[in-house]
Every structure is written in structure tokens, then in C-alpha cells.
mmCIF file of C-alpha atoms in Angstrom:
data_model
loop_
_atom_site.group_PDB
_atom_site.id
_atom_site.type_symbol
_atom_site.label_atom_id
_atom_site.label_comp_id
_atom_site.label_asym_id
_atom_site.label_seq_id
_atom_site.Cartn_x
_atom_site.Cartn_y
_atom_site.Cartn_z
ATOM 1 C CA MET A 133 -18.016 -5.187 41.830
ATOM 2 C CA THR A 134 -14.632 -5.329 40.243
ATOM 3 C CA ALA A 135 -12.693 -2.102 40.817
ATOM 4 C CA HIS A 136 -10.535 -0.862 37.681
ATOM 5 C CA PRO A 137 -6.999 0.017 38.401
ATOM 6 C CA ALA A 138 -6.652 3.749 38.517
ATOM 7 C CA ALA A 139 -4.536 5.236 35.686
ATOM 8 C CA PRO A 140 -1.065 6.094 35.937
ATOM 9 C CA SER A 141 0.123 9.636 36.252
ATOM 10 C CA THR A 142 2.253 9.160 33.195
ATOM 11 C CA ARG A 143 0.482 7.738 30.199
ATOM 12 C CA ILE A 144 1.933 5.589 27.763
ATOM 13 C CA ALA A 145 1.431 7.202 24.617
ATOM 14 C CA ILE A 146 1.316 4.884 21.432
ATOM 15 C CA ALA A 147 3.148 7.651 19.549
ATOM 16 C CA ASP A 148 5.267 10.865 20.308
ATOM 17 C CA PRO A 149 7.504 11.960 17.774
ATOM 18 C CA ALA A 150 8.714 14.737 19.994
ATOM 19 C CA ALA A 151 10.149 11.924 22.365
ATOM 20 C CA ASP A 152 11.639 9.917 19.710
ATOM 21 C CA ASP A 153 13.745 13.167 18.411
ATOM 22 C CA LEU A 154 14.781 14.579 21.531
ATOM 23 C CA PRO A 155 18.383 13.149 20.866
ATOM 24 C CA LEU A 156 18.510 14.713 17.627
ATOM 25 C CA ARG A 157 17.137 17.899 18.589
ATOM 26 C CA PRO A 158 20.416 20.071 17.847
ATOM 27 C CA ALA A 159 21.090 18.399 14.511
ATOM 28 C CA ILE A 160 17.250 18.964 13.644
ATOM 29 C CA GLU A 161 17.493 22.815 14.877
ATOM 30 C CA ASP A 162 20.725 23.175 12.993
ATOM 31 C CA ALA A 163 18.844 21.704 9.691
ATOM 32 C CA ALA A 164 16.337 24.008 10.032
ATOM 33 C CA MET A 165 18.400 27.110 10.786
ATOM 34 C CA ARG A 166 20.561 26.380 7.640
ATOM 35 C CA VAL A 167 17.565 26.540 5.755
ATOM 36 C CA LEU A 168 16.161 29.757 7.031
ATOM 37 C CA ARG A 169 19.572 31.194 6.242
ATOM 38 C CA SER A 170 19.824 30.049 3.066
ATOM 39 C CA GLY A 171 16.772 32.038 1.549
ATOM 40 C CA ARG A 172 15.740 29.164 -0.542
ATOM 41 C CA PHE A 173 12.397 27.214 0.566
ATOM 42 C CA ILE A 174 11.530 24.900 -2.201
ATOM 43 C CA LEU A 175 13.321 22.159 -4.584
ATOM 44 C CA GLY A 176 16.622 23.238 -3.462
ATOM 45 C CA ALA A 177 20.073 21.752 -2.445
ATOM 46 C CA GLU A 178 18.326 20.318 0.424
ATOM 47 C CA VAL A 179 15.851 18.251 -1.382
ATOM 48 C CA ALA A 180 18.418 17.217 -3.866
ATOM 49 C CA ALA A 181 20.964 16.019 -1.309
ATOM 50 C CA PHE A 182 17.861 14.334 0.437
ATOM 51 C CA GLU A 183 17.102 12.412 -2.599
ATOM 52 C CA LEU A 184 20.831 11.081 -3.042
ATOM 53 C CA GLU A 185 20.932 10.006 0.285
ATOM 54 C CA VAL A 186 17.900 8.058 0.506
ATOM 55 C CA ALA A 187 18.428 6.347 -2.759
ATOM 56 C CA ALA A 188 21.972 5.295 -1.323
ATOM 57 C CA PHE A 189 20.222 3.925 1.802
ATOM 58 C CA LEU A 190 17.583 2.084 -0.205
ATOM 59 C CA GLY A 191 20.208 0.931 -3.069
ATOM 60 C CA ALA A 192 18.123 2.624 -5.570
ATOM 61 C CA LYS A 193 19.589 4.752 -8.577
ATOM 62 C CA PHE A 194 17.019 7.270 -8.132
ATOM 63 C CA VAL A 195 14.766 9.053 -5.597
ATOM 64 C CA VAL A 196 12.119 11.957 -6.591
ATOM 65 C CA ALA A 197 10.992 13.731 -3.490
ATOM 66 C CA CYS A 198 7.361 14.998 -3.451
ATOM 67 C CA ALA A 199 4.564 16.781 -1.082
ATOM 68 C CA ASN A 200 3.252 13.365 0.724
ATOM 69 C CA GLY A 201 2.833 9.669 0.579
ATOM 70 C CA THR A 202 -0.780 9.851 -1.265
ATOM 71 C CA ASP A 203 0.926 11.901 -3.917
ATOM 72 C CA ALA A 204 3.808 9.616 -4.183
ATOM 73 C CA ILE A 205 1.367 6.779 -5.286
ATOM 74 C CA ALA A 206 -0.675 9.020 -7.628
ATOM 75 C CA LEU A 207 2.682 10.337 -9.355
ATOM 76 C CA MET A 208 4.399 6.949 -9.238
ATOM 77 C CA LEU A 209 1.209 5.369 -10.854
ATOM 78 C CA SER A 210 1.308 8.142 -13.589
ATOM 79 C CA ALA A 211 4.764 8.262 -14.487
ATOM 80 C CA ALA A 212 4.775 4.468 -14.973
ATOM 81 C CA GLY A 213 1.820 5.079 -17.667
ATOM 82 C CA ALA A 214 -1.219 4.028 -15.611
ATOM 83 C CA GLY A 215 -4.744 5.101 -17.269
ATOM 84 C CA ALA A 216 -8.167 4.907 -16.866
ATOM 85 C CA GLN A 217 -8.740 1.674 -18.237
ATOM 86 C CA ASP A 218 -6.110 -0.120 -15.980
ATOM 87 C CA GLU A 219 -6.461 -1.471 -12.750
ATOM 88 C CA VAL A 220 -4.505 -1.468 -9.899
ATOM 89 C CA LEU A 221 -4.678 -4.430 -7.735
ATOM 90 C CA VAL A 222 -4.106 -3.175 -3.957
ATOM 91 C CA PRO A 223 -5.076 -5.272 -0.517
ATOM 92 C CA ALA A 224 -8.296 -4.601 0.872
ATOM 93 C CA ASN A 225 -6.558 -4.544 4.474
ATOM 94 C CA ALA A 226 -4.486 -0.897 4.042
ATOM 95 C CA CYS A 227 -5.319 2.652 5.116
ATOM 96 C CA VAL A 228 -7.504 4.758 2.611
ATOM 97 C CA PRO A 229 -4.157 6.945 1.567
ATOM 98 C CA VAL A 230 -3.464 3.803 -0.449
ATOM 99 C CA ALA A 231 -6.875 3.833 -2.549
ATOM 100 C CA ALA A 232 -6.794 7.718 -2.714
ATOM 101 C CA GLY A 233 -3.473 7.784 -4.463
ATOM 102 C CA VAL A 234 -4.665 4.909 -7.134
ATOM 103 C CA ARG A 235 -7.683 7.246 -7.623
ATOM 104 C CA LEU A 236 -5.636 10.436 -8.061
ATOM 105 C CA SER A 237 -3.859 8.746 -10.563
ATOM 106 C CA GLY A 238 -6.871 8.343 -12.863
ATOM 107 C CA ALA A 239 -6.197 4.502 -12.609
ATOM 108 C CA ALA A 240 -8.792 2.070 -11.641
ATOM 109 C CA LEU A 241 -9.054 0.249 -8.188
ATOM 110 C CA ARG A 242 -9.471 -3.538 -7.825
ATOM 111 C CA PHE A 243 -9.062 -5.285 -4.318
ATOM 112 C CA CYS A 244 -7.844 -8.740 -3.168
ATOM 113 C CA ASP A 245 -7.242 -10.279 -0.109
ATOM 114 C CA VAL A 246 -4.120 -10.817 2.491
ATOM 115 C CA ASP A 247 -2.485 -13.941 4.045
ATOM 116 C CA ALA A 248 -3.446 -14.556 7.518
ATOM 117 C CA ASP A 249 0.176 -14.706 9.130
ATOM 118 C CA THR A 250 1.551 -11.265 7.717
ATOM 119 C CA LEU A 251 -1.844 -9.307 6.829
ATOM 120 C CA THR A 252 0.126 -8.114 3.442
ATOM 121 C CA MET A 253 -1.137 -9.271 -0.122
ATOM 122 C CA ASP A 254 -1.835 -12.764 -0.808
ATOM 123 C CA ALA A 255 -0.278 -13.922 -3.872
ATOM 124 C CA ALA A 256 -2.937 -16.707 -4.419
ATOM 125 C CA SER A 257 -5.978 -13.961 -3.810
ATOM 126 C CA ALA A 258 -4.009 -11.494 -6.129
ATOM 127 C CA GLN A 259 -3.856 -14.328 -9.033
ATOM 128 C CA ARG A 260 -7.406 -14.952 -8.431
ATOM 129 C CA ALA A 261 -8.360 -11.076 -8.673
ATOM 130 C CA ILE A 262 -6.411 -10.499 -11.994
ATOM 131 C CA THR A 263 -8.709 -9.620 -14.979
ATOM 132 C CA PRO A 264 -7.836 -7.997 -18.301
ATOM 133 C CA ARG A 265 -7.864 -4.734 -17.471
ATOM 134 C CA THR A 266 -5.242 -5.257 -14.252
ATOM 135 C CA ARG A 267 -1.636 -3.728 -15.126
ATOM 136 C CA PHE A 268 -0.432 -2.878 -11.625
ATOM 137 C CA LEU A 269 0.057 -4.839 -8.354
ATOM 138 C CA LEU A 270 0.534 -2.700 -5.547
ATOM 139 C CA PRO A 271 1.333 -4.533 -2.288
ATOM 140 C CA VAL A 272 1.373 -2.527 0.915
ATOM 141 C CA HIS A 273 4.094 -3.353 3.382
ATOM 142 C CA LEU A 274 1.703 -3.105 5.929
ATOM 143 C CA TYR A 275 2.704 -2.415 9.935
ATOM 144 C CA GLY A 276 6.463 -2.385 9.010
ATOM 145 C CA GLY A 277 6.554 -5.813 7.682
ATOM 146 C CA VAL A 278 7.458 -6.986 4.454
ATOM 147 C CA ALA A 279 4.868 -8.139 1.899
ATOM 148 C CA ASP A 280 5.484 -11.294 -0.595
ATOM 149 C CA VAL A 281 7.365 -9.305 -3.022
ATOM 150 C CA GLU A 282 9.149 -12.428 -4.303
ATOM 151 C CA GLY A 283 6.010 -14.110 -5.209
ATOM 152 C CA LEU A 284 4.240 -11.326 -6.208
ATOM 153 C CA GLY A 285 7.075 -10.426 -8.372
ATOM 154 C CA GLU A 286 6.663 -13.870 -10.139
ATOM 155 C CA LEU A 287 3.104 -13.488 -10.605
ATOM 156 C CA ALA A 288 3.639 -10.043 -11.924
ATOM 157 C CA ARG A 289 6.337 -11.705 -14.501
ATOM 158 C CA SER A 290 3.968 -14.373 -15.606
ATOM 159 C CA ARG A 291 1.027 -12.224 -16.292
ATOM 160 C CA GLY A 292 2.980 -9.572 -17.803
ATOM 161 C CA LEU A 293 1.915 -6.790 -14.947
ATOM 162 C CA ILE A 294 4.183 -4.033 -13.205
ATOM 163 C CA LEU A 295 5.043 -4.864 -9.810
ATOM 164 C CA LEU A 296 5.118 -1.252 -7.430
ATOM 165 C CA GLU A 297 5.476 -1.053 -3.816
ATOM 166 C CA ASP A 298 3.959 0.925 -1.034
ATOM 167 C CA CYS A 299 6.602 1.445 1.569
ATOM 168 C CA ALA A 300 4.615 4.262 3.815
ATOM 169 C CA GLN A 301 5.500 1.452 6.702
ATOM 170 C CA SER A 302 8.341 0.171 5.987
ATOM 171 C CA HIS A 303 11.489 2.466 5.973
ATOM 172 C CA GLY A 304 14.473 0.163 6.430
ATOM 173 C CA ALA A 305 12.698 -3.099 5.934
ATOM 174 C CA SER A 306 14.671 -5.717 4.126
ATOM 175 C CA LEU A 307 14.193 -9.101 2.807
ATOM 176 C CA ARG A 308 17.296 -11.185 2.179
ATOM 177 C CA GLY A 309 19.575 -8.113 2.546
ATOM 178 C CA ARG A 310 17.770 -5.979 0.155
ATOM 179 C CA ARG A 311 15.757 -3.034 1.215
ATOM 180 C CA THR A 312 11.896 -2.851 0.513
ATOM 181 C CA GLY A 313 11.126 -0.322 -2.418
ATOM 182 C CA THR A 314 13.909 -2.084 -4.700
ATOM 183 C CA PHE A 315 11.726 -5.179 -5.613
ATOM 184 C CA GLY A 316 9.489 -3.620 -8.221
ATOM 185 C CA LEU A 317 9.425 -0.866 -10.765
ATOM 186 C CA ALA A 318 8.968 1.801 -8.176
ATOM 187 C CA ALA A 319 8.018 2.441 -4.862
ATOM 188 C CA ALA A 320 6.203 5.255 -2.882
ATOM 189 C CA PHE A 321 7.099 6.436 0.816
ATOM 190 C CA SER A 322 5.553 8.661 3.124
ATOM 191 C CA PHE A 323 7.528 10.800 5.738
ATOM 192 C CA TYR A 324 4.483 11.672 7.931
ATOM 193 C CA PRO A 325 5.661 12.719 11.233
ATOM 194 C CA THR A 326 4.514 9.201 13.013
ATOM 195 C CA LYS A 327 6.792 7.168 10.334
ATOM 196 C CA ASN A 328 9.770 5.657 10.892
ATOM 197 C CA LEU A 329 11.281 8.269 9.204
ATOM 198 C CA GLY A 330 9.405 11.237 9.719
ATOM 199 C CA ALA A 331 9.305 14.768 8.659
ATOM 200 C CA TYR A 332 7.741 17.562 10.583
ATOM 201 C CA GLY A 333 4.943 18.346 8.257
ATOM 202 C CA ASP A 334 4.030 15.999 4.983
ATOM 203 C CA GLY A 335 6.110 14.610 2.854
ATOM 204 C CA GLY A 336 6.624 11.776 0.381
ATOM 205 C CA ALA A 337 9.111 10.172 -2.330
ATOM 206 C CA VAL A 338 9.302 7.785 -5.013
ATOM 207 C CA ALA A 339 12.001 5.373 -5.406
ATOM 208 C CA THR A 340 13.162 3.734 -8.800
ATOM 209 C CA ASP A 341 15.812 2.346 -10.955
ATOM 210 C CA ASP A 342 14.316 3.874 -14.064
ATOM 211 C CA ALA A 343 16.089 6.645 -15.516
ATOM 212 C CA GLY A 344 13.001 7.794 -17.737
ATOM 213 C CA LEU A 345 10.453 7.090 -14.918
ATOM 214 C CA ALA A 346 12.720 9.160 -12.775
ATOM 215 C CA GLU A 347 12.634 11.953 -14.993
ATOM 216 C CA ARG A 348 8.890 11.830 -15.491
ATOM 217 C CA LEU A 349 8.535 12.221 -12.094
ATOM 218 C CA ARG A 350 10.497 15.571 -11.737
ATOM 219 C CA ARG A 351 8.254 16.861 -14.426
ATOM 220 C CA LEU A 352 4.719 15.489 -12.841
ATOM 221 C CA ARG A 353 5.491 17.129 -9.613
ATOM 222 C CA GLN A 354 6.018 20.361 -10.818
ATOM 223 C CA TYR A 355 2.930 21.164 -13.353
ATOM 224 C CA GLY A 356 4.861 19.292 -16.006
ATOM 225 C CA TRP A 357 7.470 21.364 -16.653
ATOM 226 C CA THR A 358 10.510 20.872 -18.604
ATOM 227 C CA SER A 359 12.012 24.249 -17.708
ATOM 228 C CA ARG A 360 10.211 27.140 -16.032
ATOM 229 C CA ASP A 361 6.775 28.146 -17.462
ATOM 230 C CA ARG A 362 7.018 25.579 -19.923
ATOM 231 C CA ALA A 363 4.510 22.585 -19.248
ATOM 232 C CA GLU A 364 5.140 19.567 -21.545
ATOM 233 C CA VAL A 365 2.458 17.307 -19.801
ATOM 234 C CA GLU A 366 -0.273 17.936 -17.380
ATOM 235 C CA GLY A 367 1.293 17.755 -13.778
ATOM 236 C CA ARG A 368 1.025 18.807 -10.370
ATOM 237 C CA ASN A 369 1.941 20.857 -7.666
ATOM 238 C CA SER A 370 3.819 18.466 -5.353
ATOM 239 C CA ARG A 371 7.220 19.434 -4.125
ATOM 240 C CA LEU A 372 8.962 18.769 -0.839
ATOM 241 C CA ASP A 373 10.170 21.942 0.689
ATOM 242 C CA GLU A 374 13.517 22.552 1.742
ATOM 243 C CA LEU A 375 12.715 22.580 5.324
ATOM 244 C CA GLN A 376 11.217 19.344 5.495
ATOM 245 C CA ALA A 377 14.272 17.637 3.471
ATOM 246 C CA ALA A 378 16.741 19.226 5.872
ATOM 247 C CA ILE A 379 15.016 17.759 8.792
ATOM 248 C CA LEU A 380 14.838 14.363 7.068
ATOM 249 C CA ARG A 381 18.325 14.416 6.382
ATOM 250 C CA ALA A 382 19.297 14.716 10.156
ATOM 251 C CA LYS A 383 17.072 12.013 10.985
ATOM 252 C CA LEU A 384 18.273 9.792 8.103
ATOM 253 C CA PRO A 385 21.560 8.383 9.784
ATOM 254 C CA GLU A 386 19.887 7.277 12.894
ATOM 255 C CA LEU A 387 16.959 5.277 11.204
ATOM 256 C CA GLU A 388 18.550 2.010 11.590
ATOM 257 C CA LYS A 389 19.466 2.922 15.294
ATOM 258 C CA ALA A 390 15.802 3.815 15.912
ATOM 259 C CA ASN A 391 14.699 0.507 13.897
ATOM 260 C CA GLU A 392 16.636 -1.467 16.273
ATOM 261 C CA LYS A 393 15.010 0.155 19.328
ATOM 262 C CA ARG A 394 11.560 -0.402 17.810
ATOM 263 C CA ARG A 395 12.578 -4.287 17.076
ATOM 264 C CA ALA A 396 13.865 -4.804 20.411
ATOM 265 C CA ILE A 397 10.587 -3.567 21.689
ATOM 266 C CA ALA A 398 8.770 -5.882 19.495
ATOM 267 C CA HIS A 399 10.599 -8.927 20.650
ATOM 268 C CA ARG A 400 10.029 -7.922 24.129
ATOM 269 C CA TYR A 401 6.345 -8.146 23.462
ATOM 270 C CA ASP A 402 6.600 -11.311 21.653
ATOM 271 C CA SER A 403 8.316 -12.886 24.625
ATOM 272 C CA GLY A 404 5.800 -11.215 26.959
ATOM 273 C CA LEU A 405 2.774 -12.205 25.131
ATOM 274 C CA GLU A 406 3.868 -15.742 24.274
ATOM 275 C CA GLY A 407 0.754 -17.883 25.137
ATOM 276 C CA ALA A 408 -1.744 -15.185 25.832
ATOM 277 C CA PRO A 409 -5.075 -15.662 24.162
ATOM 278 C CA LEU A 410 -4.117 -13.457 21.299
ATOM 279 C CA THR A 411 -2.708 -13.751 17.778
ATOM 280 C CA LEU A 412 0.440 -12.266 16.976
ATOM 281 C CA LEU A 413 1.598 -11.459 13.419
ATOM 282 C CA ALA A 414 4.530 -12.959 11.917
ATOM 283 C CA SER A 415 7.466 -11.766 10.081
ATOM 284 C CA ARG A 416 7.963 -13.231 6.321
ATOM 285 C CA PRO A 417 11.124 -15.630 6.679
ATOM 286 C CA SER A 418 14.325 -13.959 6.022
ATOM 287 C CA SER A 419 12.996 -10.530 6.548
ATOM 288 C CA ILE A 420 13.927 -8.064 8.890
ATOM 289 C CA PRO A 421 10.842 -5.956 9.714
ATOM 290 C CA ALA A 422 10.701 -1.890 10.344
ATOM 291 C CA ALA A 423 8.811 -2.787 13.226
ATOM 292 C CA HIS A 424 6.539 0.534 12.432
ATOM 293 C CA LEU A 425 3.298 -0.859 14.573
ATOM 294 C CA TYR A 426 2.812 -3.769 16.772
ATOM 295 C CA PRO A 427 -0.658 -5.100 16.147
ATOM 296 C CA VAL A 428 -2.160 -8.305 18.144
ATOM 297 C CA ARG A 429 -5.558 -9.823 17.129
ATOM 298 C CA THR A 430 -8.151 -10.611 19.594
ATOM 299 C CA ARG A 431 -12.009 -11.042 19.419
ATOM 300 C CA ARG A 432 -12.097 -9.412 22.570
ATOM 301 C CA ARG A 433 -10.524 -6.038 21.151
ATOM 302 C CA ASP A 434 -12.976 -3.610 22.609
ATOM 303 C CA ALA A 435 -12.565 -4.973 26.184
ATOM 304 C CA LEU A 436 -8.788 -5.185 25.494
ATOM 305 C CA ARG A 437 -8.365 -1.693 24.638
ATOM 306 C CA ALA A 438 -10.837 -0.393 27.254
ATOM 307 C CA GLY A 439 -8.547 -2.207 29.861
ATOM 308 C CA LEU A 440 -5.597 -0.787 28.675
ATOM 309 C CA GLU A 441 -7.004 2.852 28.532
ATOM 310 C CA ALA A 442 -8.140 2.357 32.141
ATOM 311 C CA ARG A 443 -4.287 1.465 32.743
ATOM 312 C CA GLY A 444 -3.363 4.567 30.848
ATOM 313 C CA ILE A 445 -2.138 2.668 27.911
ATOM 314 C CA GLU A 446 -2.839 4.292 24.678
ATOM 315 C CA THR A 447 -3.984 1.709 21.838
ATOM 316 C CA ALA A 448 -4.824 2.519 17.964
ATOM 317 C CA ILE A 449 -6.946 0.320 15.276
ATOM 318 C CA HIS A 450 -5.420 -0.081 12.015
ATOM 319 C CA TYR A 451 -7.486 -0.319 10.292
ATOM 320 C CA PRO A 452 -11.275 -0.289 11.512
ATOM 321 C CA VAL A 453 -12.694 -0.663 7.889
ATOM 322 C CA PRO A 454 -11.588 -2.672 5.096
ATOM 323 C CA LEU A 455 -10.688 -0.739 1.807
ATOM 324 C CA HIS A 456 -13.740 -2.824 -0.283
ATOM 325 C CA LEU A 457 -16.628 -1.750 2.564
ATOM 326 C CA GLN A 458 -15.429 2.069 2.592
ATOM 327 C CA ARG A 459 -18.262 4.335 1.765
ATOM 328 C CA ALA A 460 -16.451 6.123 -0.664
ATOM 329 C CA TYR A 461 -15.488 3.158 -2.823
ATOM 330 C CA ALA A 462 -19.024 1.744 -2.658
ATOM 331 C CA PHE A 463 -19.488 2.183 -6.591
ATOM 332 C CA LEU A 464 -16.722 -0.808 -7.088
ATOM 333 C CA GLY A 465 -19.841 -3.112 -5.446
ATOM 334 C CA GLY A 466 -17.627 -4.429 -2.382
ATOM 335 C CA ARG A 467 -19.614 -6.679 -0.396
ATOM 336 C CA PRO A 468 -19.200 -8.013 3.243
ATOM 337 C CA GLY A 469 -17.612 -11.704 2.423
ATOM 338 C CA ASP A 470 -15.676 -10.541 -0.387
ATOM 339 C CA PHE A 471 -12.116 -10.446 1.158
ATOM 340 C CA PRO A 472 -12.922 -12.613 4.627
ATOM 341 C CA VAL A 473 -8.974 -12.177 5.760
ATOM 342 C CA SER A 474 -9.113 -8.231 5.734
ATOM 343 C CA GLU A 475 -12.348 -8.216 7.137
ATOM 344 C CA SER A 476 -11.540 -10.415 10.091
ATOM 345 C CA ALA A 477 -8.219 -8.252 10.689
ATOM 346 C CA CYS A 478 -10.367 -4.943 10.714
ATOM 347 C CA GLU A 479 -12.351 -6.519 13.600
ATOM 348 C CA THR A 480 -9.253 -7.710 15.550
ATOM 349 C CA VAL A 481 -6.622 -5.848 15.192
ATOM 350 C CA LEU A 482 -5.194 -3.588 18.028
ATOM 351 C CA SER A 483 -1.974 -1.721 17.687
ATOM 352 C CA LEU A 484 0.281 -1.690 20.905
ATOM 353 C CA PRO A 485 2.430 1.215 21.633
ATOM 354 C CA ILE A 486 5.745 0.763 19.855
ATOM 355 C CA ARG A 487 8.169 3.913 18.998
ATOM 356 C CA PRO A 488 12.090 4.436 19.961
ATOM 357 C CA SER A 489 11.450 6.283 22.605
ATOM 358 C CA LEU A 490 9.464 3.713 24.569
ATOM 359 C CA SER A 491 11.471 1.822 27.285
ATOM 360 C CA LEU A 492 11.944 -1.771 27.597
ATOM 361 C CA ALA A 493 10.442 -1.475 31.110
ATOM 362 C CA ASP A 494 7.490 0.081 29.689
ATOM 363 C CA ALA A 495 7.088 -2.472 27.043
ATOM 364 C CA ASP A 496 6.902 -5.037 29.946
ATOM 365 C CA ALA A 497 4.424 -3.069 31.720
ATOM 366 C CA VAL A 498 2.045 -3.012 28.522
ATOM 367 C CA ALA A 499 2.737 -7.098 28.133
ATOM 368 C CA ARG A 500 1.493 -7.559 31.643
ATOM 369 C CA ALA A 501 -1.395 -5.231 31.359
ATOM 370 C CA VAL A 502 -2.472 -7.116 28.154
ATOM 371 C CA ARG A 503 -2.285 -10.605 29.862
ATOM 372 C CA GLU A 504 -4.275 -9.025 33.023
ATOM 373 C CA VAL A 505 -6.786 -7.671 30.965
ATOM 374 C CA LEU A 506 -7.600 -10.503 28.933
ATOM 375 C CA ALA A 507 -7.623 -12.620 31.837
ATOM 376 C CA ARG A 508 -10.189 -10.928 33.096
ATOM 377 C CA ALA A 509 -12.305 -9.922 30.161
#
């Protein structure tokens, strides 16, 4: 019988926001106290300043903050005029909140496949999936990589569609020097605590260069009000609170440095796993990824995950079930085999630890452990 190695006394966690934020703790505490002393907690000066600072970071004209990333998708679509008869094309290999945001807007969902190299929306599959009802393309910059926004943008222009972006995992990523979130009419962001720019609770935002859309977003996020108690359109309650905005403002100036640490870990994995019996994802040419996650692909995923767990290394599966096979969306008639690349990804992807507080030595240890486990699996 082969003995399994004992788990180390210190686990290597896949996410550790508290450790990531340790160098920023004084600035974060000062920001929180500033809000507590102000007595203003909803849509005040902190939110307004955060919106301006994120817009400047992205190179966008407007940013409108909201309660979470799912609402950001719903509000973005509603502000762009999505209705019940309009289809929104999304990749089947994505997180459920993407589909939930589309449904909350009242629009219809339609799926397409992803390309095998980056696991982001495939332009050829998207083109085949378009119907007379399709109005929006919503690529997801999954894992912190950059989707084919150039090819999809050309497809949108040729077919009279509107390109939107889901940037929940791509804070700071860029293509040819241009940040994700600036390639379409608008882009949705999430500030969930484990994101590259994470709050201490939920938070979201929409970026756009369209002044009219930005104004509609501001109304929709707060009951449709044009002024207090005067609702011009039906809206919702989706406001980023002042405390989260202040914390995010404290963290935003360090985002690029944190992303550089993530990319250094990703490069270490690339080198340490070269030649191993698994598939690494590719970055789009001329792009700089945000390295939000580091997924590898292997048909021996369960054995690899168990072997790493035995060595005290935490992993995660992003994502185990493609959207077209989720029970919640069975009414759309999705069947196994509809989107083979997405289905294969969901069966083979395993995310390794990647975060700013992870040391390069720990990254090397993870890579060695992966090779050891696969050699025995």
C-alpha cells in the first residue's frame, strides 16, 4: 500500500482576502473610520469619489456603482433597453450569476460555446447561435483572461448587435493597452471579496462612455427616482454603501501591484508545470491578464484534487456545470453535447491557488505537488 504524505501544518489556501489585505490594513481601517465619523452611509461622497477613480483607472467616461455584480449585469441590460423579446448571448462556460443577471433584467438567455485555448466566448460559435431575436453579446473575461472582444466587436457591428462585457474577474486586464470594460457599450464589474479588487461585502458597478446610459443607470439603481420620491421609471434598490466604497478606494491604488504579484505566480506555475500531463490555458495575444484564477485541465481532476488536498493544498472547480445544463435553465432546452468545449471544460478544469499573498516558494511547492500527484495517478 502506498502511503499518502501527511498534510503540512500550514495549508495553502486558494483564497485568503485577510492575508492579501494585510499590508493595506491601516488604510482600510482609516477609510472605515472616515465613513463612521461622517454619518453618511448610502450614496454619499465616498461612492461618488470611487466612481470617478474607477472610471479614471479604466479609461472610461462614467462608472455607476451598485449593490453587486449580478445587479450590475441586470442594470446594464435594462439601461441599454433590453426587453423580454431580446436575447442576450452568453458563453455556456460561465458562472451562474451571469445568467441570473440576464434573467433579472427581463431579457432572454441564449448560449454559445467557448474556444478551447482561453475558454472564453468563441466568435464562430456566437455567430452560429445568433437568431433574429438576438440583440446583445455578453462575453465573460473568465479567470482574469481577456475574451475576444475585437472579433466579437466586429461580429456585433456586422450584425447590428450591442457588445457588452462581464468584467467580474478581469479587474485591470488589458488588450493592446486598453482595459477590459471599455470595448463595448458598457461593462459590468463585481467587487465580491475574493475578486482582484474586492470589498468587505458585496459590491458592483457598470462602466460606460454613454452619458445617457449612465444617467439611466443612476435612476434604475434607486427606485427609478429622478429626485427623492419621484419615480420616472420602475427601478430597484441596488446601491453600493459608503463603507464598501471607502474600502475599495483604499485598495484601488494597489490593484496594479497586486495584479503583478498574481501574474508572477501564474508565470511560476507556467514554468513549473511545463511538460506536465495537463493542459494550461492560453492568454490572448497582445493581452495582459488579471490572473484572477489559475485553472489547469486534466481528465484526472478528481485524483489530482484529492492528492493535493492530502498535501494541504486547497483547490476549486470553476465551474462544474455549464449554464445550458443547469437545472434552473432546463426550460431553455439545453442538452448534453450542445456545447462540447464548455462541457469538456466543466469536466476537466481545476483551479490552483493564486493570490497576492501567496509566496513564490508556495507556488513552486504547488507545482511540484501537481507533478507528483499526476505521476502517481
